[in-house]
Coordinates of C-alpha atoms in Angstrom, one line a residue:
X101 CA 0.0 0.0 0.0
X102 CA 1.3 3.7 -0.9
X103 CA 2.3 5.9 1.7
X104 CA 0.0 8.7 1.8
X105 CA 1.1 12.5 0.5
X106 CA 1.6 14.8 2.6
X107 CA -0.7 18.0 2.3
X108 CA 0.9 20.7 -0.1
X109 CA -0.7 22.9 -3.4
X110 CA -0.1 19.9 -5.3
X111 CA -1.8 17.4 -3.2
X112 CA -4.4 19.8 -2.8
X113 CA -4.6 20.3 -6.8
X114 CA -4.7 16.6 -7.4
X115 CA -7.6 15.6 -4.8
X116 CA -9.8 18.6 -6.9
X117 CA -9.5 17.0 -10.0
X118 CA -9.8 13.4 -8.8
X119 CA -13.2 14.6 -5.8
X120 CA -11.3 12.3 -3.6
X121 CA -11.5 13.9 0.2
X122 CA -14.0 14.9 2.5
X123 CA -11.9 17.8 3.1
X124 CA -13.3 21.2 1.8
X125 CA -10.6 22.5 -0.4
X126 CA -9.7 26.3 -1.5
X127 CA -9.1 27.0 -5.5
X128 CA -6.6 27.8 -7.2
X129 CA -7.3 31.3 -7.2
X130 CA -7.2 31.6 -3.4
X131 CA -4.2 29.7 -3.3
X132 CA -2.8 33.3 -6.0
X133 CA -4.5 35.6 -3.7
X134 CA -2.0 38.9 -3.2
X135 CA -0.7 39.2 0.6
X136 CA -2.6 41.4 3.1
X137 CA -2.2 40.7 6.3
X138 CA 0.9 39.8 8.4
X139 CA 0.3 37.9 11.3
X140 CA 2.6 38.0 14.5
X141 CA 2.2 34.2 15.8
X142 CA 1.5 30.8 14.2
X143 CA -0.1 28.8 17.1
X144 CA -2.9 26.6 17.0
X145 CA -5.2 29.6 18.3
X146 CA -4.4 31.6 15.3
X147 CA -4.7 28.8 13.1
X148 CA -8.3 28.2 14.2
X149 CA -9.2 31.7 14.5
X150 CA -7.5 34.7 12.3
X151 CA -6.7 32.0 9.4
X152 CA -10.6 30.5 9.5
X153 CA -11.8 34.2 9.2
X154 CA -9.7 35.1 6.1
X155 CA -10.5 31.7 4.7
X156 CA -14.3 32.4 4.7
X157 CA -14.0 35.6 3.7
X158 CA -12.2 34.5 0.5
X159 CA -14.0 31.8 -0.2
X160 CA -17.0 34.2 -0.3
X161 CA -14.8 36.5 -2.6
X162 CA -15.0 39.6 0.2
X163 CA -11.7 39.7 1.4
X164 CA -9.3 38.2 -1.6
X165 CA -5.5 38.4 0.4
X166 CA -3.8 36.0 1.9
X167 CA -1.6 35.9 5.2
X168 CA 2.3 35.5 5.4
X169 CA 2.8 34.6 9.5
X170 CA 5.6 35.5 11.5
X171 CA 7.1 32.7 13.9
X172 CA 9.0 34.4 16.9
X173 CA 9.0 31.4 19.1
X174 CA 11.2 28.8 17.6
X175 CA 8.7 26.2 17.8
X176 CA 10.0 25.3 14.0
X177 CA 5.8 25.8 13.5
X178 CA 7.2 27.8 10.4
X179 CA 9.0 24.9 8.6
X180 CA 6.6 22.9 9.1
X181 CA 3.8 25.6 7.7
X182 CA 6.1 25.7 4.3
X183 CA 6.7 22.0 3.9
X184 CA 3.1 22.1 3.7
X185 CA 3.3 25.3 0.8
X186 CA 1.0 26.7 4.0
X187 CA -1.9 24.5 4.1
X188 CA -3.5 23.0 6.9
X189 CA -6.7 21.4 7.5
X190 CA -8.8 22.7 10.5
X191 CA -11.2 20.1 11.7
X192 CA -14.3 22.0 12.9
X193 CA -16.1 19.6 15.4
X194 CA -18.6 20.4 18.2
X195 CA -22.5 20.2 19.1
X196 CA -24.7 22.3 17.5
X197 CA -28.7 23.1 18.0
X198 CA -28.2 19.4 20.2
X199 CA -27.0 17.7 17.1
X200 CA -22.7 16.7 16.7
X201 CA -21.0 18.1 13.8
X202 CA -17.7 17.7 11.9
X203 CA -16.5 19.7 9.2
X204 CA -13.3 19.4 7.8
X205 CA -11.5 22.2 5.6
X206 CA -8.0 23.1 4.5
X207 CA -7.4 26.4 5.0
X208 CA -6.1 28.5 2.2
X209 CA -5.0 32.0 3.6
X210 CA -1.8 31.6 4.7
X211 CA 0.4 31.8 2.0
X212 CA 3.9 31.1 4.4
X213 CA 5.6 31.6 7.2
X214 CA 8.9 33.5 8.3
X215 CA 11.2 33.1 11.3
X216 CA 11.8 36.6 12.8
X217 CA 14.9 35.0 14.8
X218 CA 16.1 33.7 11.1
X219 CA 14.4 35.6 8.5
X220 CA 14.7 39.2 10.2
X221 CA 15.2 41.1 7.1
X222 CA 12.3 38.6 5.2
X223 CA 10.1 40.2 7.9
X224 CA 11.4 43.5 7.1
X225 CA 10.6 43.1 3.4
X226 CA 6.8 42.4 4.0
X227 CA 6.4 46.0 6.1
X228 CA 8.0 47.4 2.5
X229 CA 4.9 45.8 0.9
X230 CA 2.1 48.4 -0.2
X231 CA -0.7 45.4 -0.3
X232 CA -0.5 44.7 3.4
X233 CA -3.0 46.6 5.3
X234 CA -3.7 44.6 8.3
X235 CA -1.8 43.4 11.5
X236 CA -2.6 40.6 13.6
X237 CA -0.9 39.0 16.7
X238 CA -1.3 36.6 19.1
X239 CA 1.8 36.6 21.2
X240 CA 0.3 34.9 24.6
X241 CA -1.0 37.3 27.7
X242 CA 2.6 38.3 28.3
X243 CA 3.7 39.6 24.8
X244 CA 2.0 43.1 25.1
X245 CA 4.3 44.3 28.1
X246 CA 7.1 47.0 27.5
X247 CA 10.9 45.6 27.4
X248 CA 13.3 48.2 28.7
X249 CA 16.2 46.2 27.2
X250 CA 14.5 46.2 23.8
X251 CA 16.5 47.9 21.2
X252 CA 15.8 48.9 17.5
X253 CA 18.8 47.6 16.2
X254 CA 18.7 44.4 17.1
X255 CA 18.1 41.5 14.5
X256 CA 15.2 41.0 15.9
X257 CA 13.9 43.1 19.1
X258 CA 13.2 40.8 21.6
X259 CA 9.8 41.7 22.8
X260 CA 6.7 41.7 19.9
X261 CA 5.9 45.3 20.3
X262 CA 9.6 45.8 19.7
X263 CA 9.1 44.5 16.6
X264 CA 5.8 45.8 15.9
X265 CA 7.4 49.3 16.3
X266 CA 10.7 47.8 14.1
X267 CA 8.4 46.8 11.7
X268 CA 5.9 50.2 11.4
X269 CA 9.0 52.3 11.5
X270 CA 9.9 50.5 8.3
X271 CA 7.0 50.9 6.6
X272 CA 6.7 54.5 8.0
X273 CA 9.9 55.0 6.1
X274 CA 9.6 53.0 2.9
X275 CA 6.8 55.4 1.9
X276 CA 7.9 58.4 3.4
X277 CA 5.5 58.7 6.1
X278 CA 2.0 58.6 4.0
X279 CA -0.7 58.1 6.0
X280 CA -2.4 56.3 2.9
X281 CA 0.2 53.7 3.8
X282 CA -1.1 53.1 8.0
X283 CA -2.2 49.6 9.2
X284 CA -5.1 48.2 11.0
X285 CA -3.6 46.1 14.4
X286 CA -6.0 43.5 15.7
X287 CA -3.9 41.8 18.7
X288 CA -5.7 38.8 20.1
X289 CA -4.1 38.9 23.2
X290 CA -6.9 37.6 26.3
X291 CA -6.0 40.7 28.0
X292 CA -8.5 43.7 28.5
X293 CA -8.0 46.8 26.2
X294 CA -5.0 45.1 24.7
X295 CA -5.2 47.2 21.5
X296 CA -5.0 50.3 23.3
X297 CA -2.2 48.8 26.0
X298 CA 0.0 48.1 22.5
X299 CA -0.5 51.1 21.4
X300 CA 0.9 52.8 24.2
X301 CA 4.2 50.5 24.2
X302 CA 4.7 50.9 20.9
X303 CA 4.8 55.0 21.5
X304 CA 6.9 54.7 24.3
X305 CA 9.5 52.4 22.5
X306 CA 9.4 55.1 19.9
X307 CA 10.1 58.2 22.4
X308 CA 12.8 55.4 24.0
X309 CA 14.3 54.6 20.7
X310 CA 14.8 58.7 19.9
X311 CA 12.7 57.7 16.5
X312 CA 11.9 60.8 14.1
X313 CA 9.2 63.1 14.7
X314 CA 7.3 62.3 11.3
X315 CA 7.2 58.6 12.7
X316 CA 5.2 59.1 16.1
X317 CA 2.6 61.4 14.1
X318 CA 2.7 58.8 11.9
X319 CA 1.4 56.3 14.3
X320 CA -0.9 58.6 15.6
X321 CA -2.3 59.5 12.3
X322 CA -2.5 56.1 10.3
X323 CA -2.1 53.3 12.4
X324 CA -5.4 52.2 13.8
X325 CA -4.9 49.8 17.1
X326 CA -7.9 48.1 17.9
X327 CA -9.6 46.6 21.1
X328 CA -10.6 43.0 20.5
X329 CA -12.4 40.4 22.2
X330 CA -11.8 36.8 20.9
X331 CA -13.9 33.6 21.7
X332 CA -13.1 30.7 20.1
X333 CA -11.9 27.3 21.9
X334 CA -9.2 25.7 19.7
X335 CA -7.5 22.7 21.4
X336 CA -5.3 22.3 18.4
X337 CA -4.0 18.7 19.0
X338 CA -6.5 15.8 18.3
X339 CA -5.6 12.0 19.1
X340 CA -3.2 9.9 17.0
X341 CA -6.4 7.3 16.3
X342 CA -8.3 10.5 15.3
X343 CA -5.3 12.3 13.3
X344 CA -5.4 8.5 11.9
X345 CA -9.0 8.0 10.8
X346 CA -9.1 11.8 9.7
X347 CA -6.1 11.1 7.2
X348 CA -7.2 8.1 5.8
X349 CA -10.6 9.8 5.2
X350 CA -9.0 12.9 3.4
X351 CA -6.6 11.0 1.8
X352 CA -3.1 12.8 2.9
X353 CA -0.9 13.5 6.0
X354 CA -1.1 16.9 7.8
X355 CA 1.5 17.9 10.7
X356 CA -0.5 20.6 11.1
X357 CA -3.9 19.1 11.7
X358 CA -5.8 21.7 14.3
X359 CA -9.2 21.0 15.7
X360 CA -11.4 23.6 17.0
X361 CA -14.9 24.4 18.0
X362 CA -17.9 25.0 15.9
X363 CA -18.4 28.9 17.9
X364 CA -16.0 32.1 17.3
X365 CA -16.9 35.5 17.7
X366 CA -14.5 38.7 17.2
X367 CA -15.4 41.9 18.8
X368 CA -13.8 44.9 17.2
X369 CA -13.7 48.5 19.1
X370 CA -14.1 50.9 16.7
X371 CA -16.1 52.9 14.1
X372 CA -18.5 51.7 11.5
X373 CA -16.5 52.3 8.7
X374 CA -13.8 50.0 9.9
X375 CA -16.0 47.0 8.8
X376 CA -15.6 48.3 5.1
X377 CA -11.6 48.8 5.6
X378 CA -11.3 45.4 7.2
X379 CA -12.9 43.8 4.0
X380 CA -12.7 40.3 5.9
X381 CA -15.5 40.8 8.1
X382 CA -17.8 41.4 5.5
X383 CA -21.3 40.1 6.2
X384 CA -20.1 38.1 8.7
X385 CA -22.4 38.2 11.7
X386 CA -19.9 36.2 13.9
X387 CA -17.5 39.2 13.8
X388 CA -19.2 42.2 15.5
X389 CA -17.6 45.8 14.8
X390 CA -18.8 48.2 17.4
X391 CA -17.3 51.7 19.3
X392 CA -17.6 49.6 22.8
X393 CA -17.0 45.8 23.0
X394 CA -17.6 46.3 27.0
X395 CA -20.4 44.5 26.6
X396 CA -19.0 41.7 25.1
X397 CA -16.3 41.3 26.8
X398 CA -18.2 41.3 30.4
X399 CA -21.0 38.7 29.3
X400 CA -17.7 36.1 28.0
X401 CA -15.8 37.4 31.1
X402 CA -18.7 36.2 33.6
X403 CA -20.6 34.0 32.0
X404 CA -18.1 31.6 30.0
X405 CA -14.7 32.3 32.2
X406 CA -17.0 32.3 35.5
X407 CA -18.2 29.2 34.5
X408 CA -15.5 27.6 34.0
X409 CA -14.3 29.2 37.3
X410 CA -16.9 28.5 39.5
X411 CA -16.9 24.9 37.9
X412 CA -13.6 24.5 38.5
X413 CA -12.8 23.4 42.0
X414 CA -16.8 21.8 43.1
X415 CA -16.0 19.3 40.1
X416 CA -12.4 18.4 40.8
X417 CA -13.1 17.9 44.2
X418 CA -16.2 15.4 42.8
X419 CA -13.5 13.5 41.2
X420 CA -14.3 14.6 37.6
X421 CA -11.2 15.1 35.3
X422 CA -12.8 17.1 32.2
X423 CA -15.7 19.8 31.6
X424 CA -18.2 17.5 30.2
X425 CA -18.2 15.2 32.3
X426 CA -18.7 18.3 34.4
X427 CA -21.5 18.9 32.7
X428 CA -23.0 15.4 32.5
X429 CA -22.5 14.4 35.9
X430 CA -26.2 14.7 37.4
X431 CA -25.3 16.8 40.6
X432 CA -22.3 18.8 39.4
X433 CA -24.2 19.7 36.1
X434 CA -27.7 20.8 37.4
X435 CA -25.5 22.8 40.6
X436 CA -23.5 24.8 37.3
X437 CA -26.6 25.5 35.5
X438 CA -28.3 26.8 38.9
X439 CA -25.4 29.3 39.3
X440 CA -25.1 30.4 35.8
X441 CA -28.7 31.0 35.0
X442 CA -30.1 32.0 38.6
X443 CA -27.3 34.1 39.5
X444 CA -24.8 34.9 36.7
X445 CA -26.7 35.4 34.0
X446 CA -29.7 38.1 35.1
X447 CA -26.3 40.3 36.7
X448 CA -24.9 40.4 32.9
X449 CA -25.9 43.7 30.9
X450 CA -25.2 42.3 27.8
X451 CA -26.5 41.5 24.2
X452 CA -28.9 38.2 24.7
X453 CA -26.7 36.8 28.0
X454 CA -28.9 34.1 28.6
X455 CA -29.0 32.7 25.0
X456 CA -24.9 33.3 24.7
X457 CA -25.0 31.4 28.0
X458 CA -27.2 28.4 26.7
X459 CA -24.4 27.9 23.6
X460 CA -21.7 28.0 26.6
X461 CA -23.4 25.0 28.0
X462 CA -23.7 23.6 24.9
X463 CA -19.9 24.2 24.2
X464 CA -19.0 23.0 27.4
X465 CA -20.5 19.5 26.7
X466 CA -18.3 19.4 22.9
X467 CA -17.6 15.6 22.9
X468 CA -14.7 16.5 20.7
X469 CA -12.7 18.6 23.5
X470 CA -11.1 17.3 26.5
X471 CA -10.7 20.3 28.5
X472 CA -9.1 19.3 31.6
X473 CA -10.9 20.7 34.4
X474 CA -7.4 20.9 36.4
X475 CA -6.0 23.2 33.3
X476 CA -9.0 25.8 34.7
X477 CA -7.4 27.1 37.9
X478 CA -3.9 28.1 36.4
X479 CA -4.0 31.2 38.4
X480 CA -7.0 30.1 40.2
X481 CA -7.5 33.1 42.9
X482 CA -6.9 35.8 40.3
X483 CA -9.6 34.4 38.1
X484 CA -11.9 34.0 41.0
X485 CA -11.6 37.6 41.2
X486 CA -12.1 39.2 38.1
X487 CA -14.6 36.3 37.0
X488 CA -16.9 35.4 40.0
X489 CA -16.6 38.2 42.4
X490 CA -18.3 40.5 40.6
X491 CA -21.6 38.2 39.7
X492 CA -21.0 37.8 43.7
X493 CA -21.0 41.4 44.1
X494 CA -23.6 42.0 41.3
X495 CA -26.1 39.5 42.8
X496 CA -26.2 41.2 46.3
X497 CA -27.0 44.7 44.8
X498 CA -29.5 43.3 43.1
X499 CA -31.2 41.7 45.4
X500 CA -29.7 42.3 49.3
X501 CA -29.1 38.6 49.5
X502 CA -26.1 36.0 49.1
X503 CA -25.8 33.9 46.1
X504 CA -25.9 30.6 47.5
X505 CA -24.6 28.5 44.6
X506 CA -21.8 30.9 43.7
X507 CA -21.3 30.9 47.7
X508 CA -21.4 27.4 47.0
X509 CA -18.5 27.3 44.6
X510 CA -16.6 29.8 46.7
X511 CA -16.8 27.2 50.0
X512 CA -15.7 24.4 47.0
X513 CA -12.3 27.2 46.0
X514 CA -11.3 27.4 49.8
X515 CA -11.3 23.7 50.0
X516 CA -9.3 23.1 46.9
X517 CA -7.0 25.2 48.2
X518 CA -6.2 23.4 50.9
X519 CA -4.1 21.3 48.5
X520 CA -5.1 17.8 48.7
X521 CA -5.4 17.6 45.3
X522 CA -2.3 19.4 44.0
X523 CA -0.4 17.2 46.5
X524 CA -1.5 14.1 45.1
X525 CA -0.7 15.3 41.9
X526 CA 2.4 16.1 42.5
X527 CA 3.4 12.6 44.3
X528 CA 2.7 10.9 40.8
X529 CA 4.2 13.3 38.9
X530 CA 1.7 15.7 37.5
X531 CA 1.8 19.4 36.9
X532 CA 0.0 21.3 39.4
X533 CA -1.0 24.5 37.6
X534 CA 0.6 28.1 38.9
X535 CA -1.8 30.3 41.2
X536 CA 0.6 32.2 43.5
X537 CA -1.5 35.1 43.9
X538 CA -3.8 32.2 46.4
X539 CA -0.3 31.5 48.4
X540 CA -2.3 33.2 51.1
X541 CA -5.4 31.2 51.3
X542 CA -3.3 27.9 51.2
X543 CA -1.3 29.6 53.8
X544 CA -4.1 30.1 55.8
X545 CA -4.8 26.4 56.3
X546 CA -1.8 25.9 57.6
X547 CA -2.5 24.5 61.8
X548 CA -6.1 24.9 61.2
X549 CA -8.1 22.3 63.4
X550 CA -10.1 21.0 60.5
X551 CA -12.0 19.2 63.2
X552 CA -13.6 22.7 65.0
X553 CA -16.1 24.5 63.2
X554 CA -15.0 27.1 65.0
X555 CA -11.4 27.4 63.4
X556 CA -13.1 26.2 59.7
X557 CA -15.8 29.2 60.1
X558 CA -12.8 31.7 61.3
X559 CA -10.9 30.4 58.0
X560 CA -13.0 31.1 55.7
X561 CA -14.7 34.8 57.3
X562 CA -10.8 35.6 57.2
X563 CA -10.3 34.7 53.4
X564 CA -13.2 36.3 52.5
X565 CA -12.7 39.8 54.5
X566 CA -9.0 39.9 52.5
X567 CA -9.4 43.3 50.0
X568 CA -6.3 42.3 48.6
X569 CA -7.2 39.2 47.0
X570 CA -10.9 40.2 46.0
X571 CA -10.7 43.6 45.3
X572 CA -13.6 44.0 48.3
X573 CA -14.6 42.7 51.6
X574 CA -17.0 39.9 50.9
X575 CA -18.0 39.9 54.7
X576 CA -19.8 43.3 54.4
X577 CA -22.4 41.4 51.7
X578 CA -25.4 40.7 53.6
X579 CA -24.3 36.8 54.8
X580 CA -22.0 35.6 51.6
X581 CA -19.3 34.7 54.7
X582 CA -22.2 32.8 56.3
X583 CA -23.3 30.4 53.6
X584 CA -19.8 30.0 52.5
X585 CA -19.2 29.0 56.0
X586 CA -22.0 26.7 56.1
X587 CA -21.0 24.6 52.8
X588 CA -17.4 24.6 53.9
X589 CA -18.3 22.5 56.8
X590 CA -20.6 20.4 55.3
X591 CA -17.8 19.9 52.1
X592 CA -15.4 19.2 54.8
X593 CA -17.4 16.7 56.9
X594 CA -19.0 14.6 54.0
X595 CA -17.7 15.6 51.2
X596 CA -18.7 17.6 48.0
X597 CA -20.9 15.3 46.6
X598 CA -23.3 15.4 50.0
X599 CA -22.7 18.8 49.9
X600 CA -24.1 19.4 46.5
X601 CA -27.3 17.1 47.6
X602 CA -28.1 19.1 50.3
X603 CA -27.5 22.5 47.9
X604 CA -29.5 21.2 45.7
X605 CA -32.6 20.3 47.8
X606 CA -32.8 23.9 49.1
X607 CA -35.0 26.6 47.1
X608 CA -33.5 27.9 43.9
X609 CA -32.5 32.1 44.4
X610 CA -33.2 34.3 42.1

């Protein structure tokens, strides 16, 4: 039997003629497409999210331009992207309306990739190219943060917006500072307001870097950084007996085989007429252009992330290892729909929050994602924080009572942070994720008589009271400390499981 091809233009050339895959492949024409945008990252997330949006946009003939991706990383992501002639096949699979469904495609908008650590100049080149007219980056929470040590002669700054600002003052200078010539930047960083944080580093590095004058009104003038909000989960990786049965069923090898979610939305901040200068987002309803994406950003930021938050620790200590089975257990999934709908949702001023929060469910229950529940409390206490305290806070203004459920999954944090289950984890081996801003509530188990109610009720009205780690004192809403009190003790005597029962059996608030 002949070894299967790899993916490449000729492969994909060849399977058109002969209607040989169940992949959905680009023309020829896409594959000649002039290109637009440059793109600062070539992880999976990308992959699955700026690519996909180009591709449909082509494919509809609204956008016609094509990527070229800039690897900083030295993943070797690049080489493999242009062993490949930049084709990869993104395998869309997920639950929709209550029905599974797959869909796979080979993306055809990123023409290649260059190594900024290699290729410096290469990169250099593209910001000399009059076609592009869009930016995008996903460089990971951490990229957008100013590097003193950054310098504009090196080959290449370290930080990205050391090279973002290397890169614009090249074009700057190449057309001799025409504002016809400016760029749109869409970061996709998960950080709040990360278009207008970049902006800000990248005019600092300038007044750092003693760059001419006509450059920072340059940058003022004709570069256009943007606010987003992305929402799209891509676990990239698939199984080898799924990469397996996909490749046989396509008909070729791909390296770069990424699986993502059915759902992605992109909230721009801006004017109306940057839809029409994007081009790509078109008629598109899943990419929303708006002057605040507040909104937007609050309903993912307490409805999906709090979720996921508040989730996090009741179903770990149940013994669960993923979301969905989260979300099918019977106890642990009715308790996570009672605090999303009865407590999170009506506290979210937001376009349709309860109808975004049924298609979180939904997602949540993707038999095609393994989301490992202990991945959700990488910096557990800081999410608690900016995810579920407000929806705490929220629900008390609203209606001069605790939220018991949320309460609930409070009582469920201060347990898990006792560290049980980290230390298990680390005695065979595991990774036990980061959260050093909840040093202090692990510390304050320390010589605690679990046995006295006294000591366990003194615990957690301590934790709770702490302004430095929530921002408020939760003891001064009208008895949160008291509930939470009363599930710690009954999470700590029987369990979380008896816990939940008796939960469950008391009156629904609202």
């Amino acid at each position: 039997m002949d070894a299967r091809p790899r993916l490449s233009r000729k492969v994909v050339a060849s399977l058109a003629a002969a209607r040989q895959t169940t992949a959905e492949l680009p023309s020829a024409a896409m594959l000649a497409l002039t290109e637009r945008v440059v793109q600062f990252g070539t992880g999976a997330f990308l992959r699955g999210f700026a690519e996909y949006f180009i591709d449909d946009a082509n494919r509809r003939g609204e956008f016609n331009g094509r990527i070229v991706a800039v690897s900083s990383t030295g993943s070797s992501r690049d080489t493999a992207l242009n062993e490949q002639d930049g084709l990869f096949t993104l395998a869309i699979r997920g639950v929709e309306r209550g029905s599974p469904c797959e869909q796979y495609r080979v993306i055809g908008s990123l023409s290649r990739a260059i190594s900024a650590r290699d290729q410096w100049a290469d990169v250099l080149a593209v910001a000399r190219d009059p076609a592009i007219s869009l930016v995008i980056s996903n460089t990971t929470e951490v990229g957008i943060v100013l590097d003193p040590t950054d310098a504009y002669d090196a080959n290449p700054p370290r930080s990205f917006p050391g090279k973002l600002t290397r890169f614009l003052a090249e074009r700057a200078q190449a057309f001799d500072y025409d504002e016809r010539c400016g760029l749109i930047v869409l970061p996709c960083e998960l950080i709040e307001e990360n278009g207008t944080k970049l902006g800000v580093i990248v005019r600092e590095l300038a007044r750092r870097w003693k760059l001419d004058r006509r450059f920072r009104q340059w940058v003022d003038q004709a570069v256009v950084f943007c606010n987003t909000l992305v929402d799209r989960i891509v676990p990239g990786i698939v199984s080898a007996d799924e990469a397996e049965r996909m490749a046989s069923a396509a008909g070729y090898d791909d390296a770069l085989l990424t699986a993502c979610e059915p759902y992605a939305l992109l909230a721009i901040e801006g004017r109306e007429d940057l839809r029409d200068r994007l081009a790509f987002a078109g008629g598109d309803r899943r990419i929303i252009v708006t002057t605040d994406i507040e909104p937007f950003r609050e309903r993912k930021v307490r409805i999906l992330n709090g979720a996921h938050t508040i989730l996090a620790s009741v179903a770990l200590l149940a013994g669960l290892d993923t979301v969905r089975d989260a979300c099918e257990d019977d106890r642990v999934g009715r308790y996570l729909r009672r605090a999303v709908f009865d407590e999170i949702v009506p506290g979210v001023d937001s376009p349709d929050a309860d109808v975004f929060a049924y298609e979180v469910l939904e997602r949540f229950s993707n038999p095609y994602v393994r989301h490992a529940l202990i991945d959700l409390t990488l910096y557990n206490t800081t999410k608690m924080r900016v995810r579920v305290v407000p929806s705490i806070v929220s629900y008390h203004e609203r209606t001069a009572r605790a939220p018991a459920s949320l309460a609930f999954g409070f009582a469920a944090y201060l347990e898990f942070m006792r560290g049980d289950i980290q230390s298990g984890r680390r005695t065979l081996g595991l990774a036990v994720p980061e959260d050093s801003s909840g040093d202090r509530v692990s510390a304050a188990w320390l010589g605690v008589d679990v046995e006295s109610d006294t000591a366990l009720a003194e615990l957690a009205h301590s934790v709770c009271a702490d302004r430095s780690l929530w921002g408020t004192d939760l003891t001064a809403l009208n008895g949160f400390s008291d509930v939470v009190v009363e599930h710690l003790l009954r999470i700590v005597r029987s369990g979380v499981m008896v816990a939940l029962d008796a939960h469950l059996t008391e009156p629904a608030t609202t």
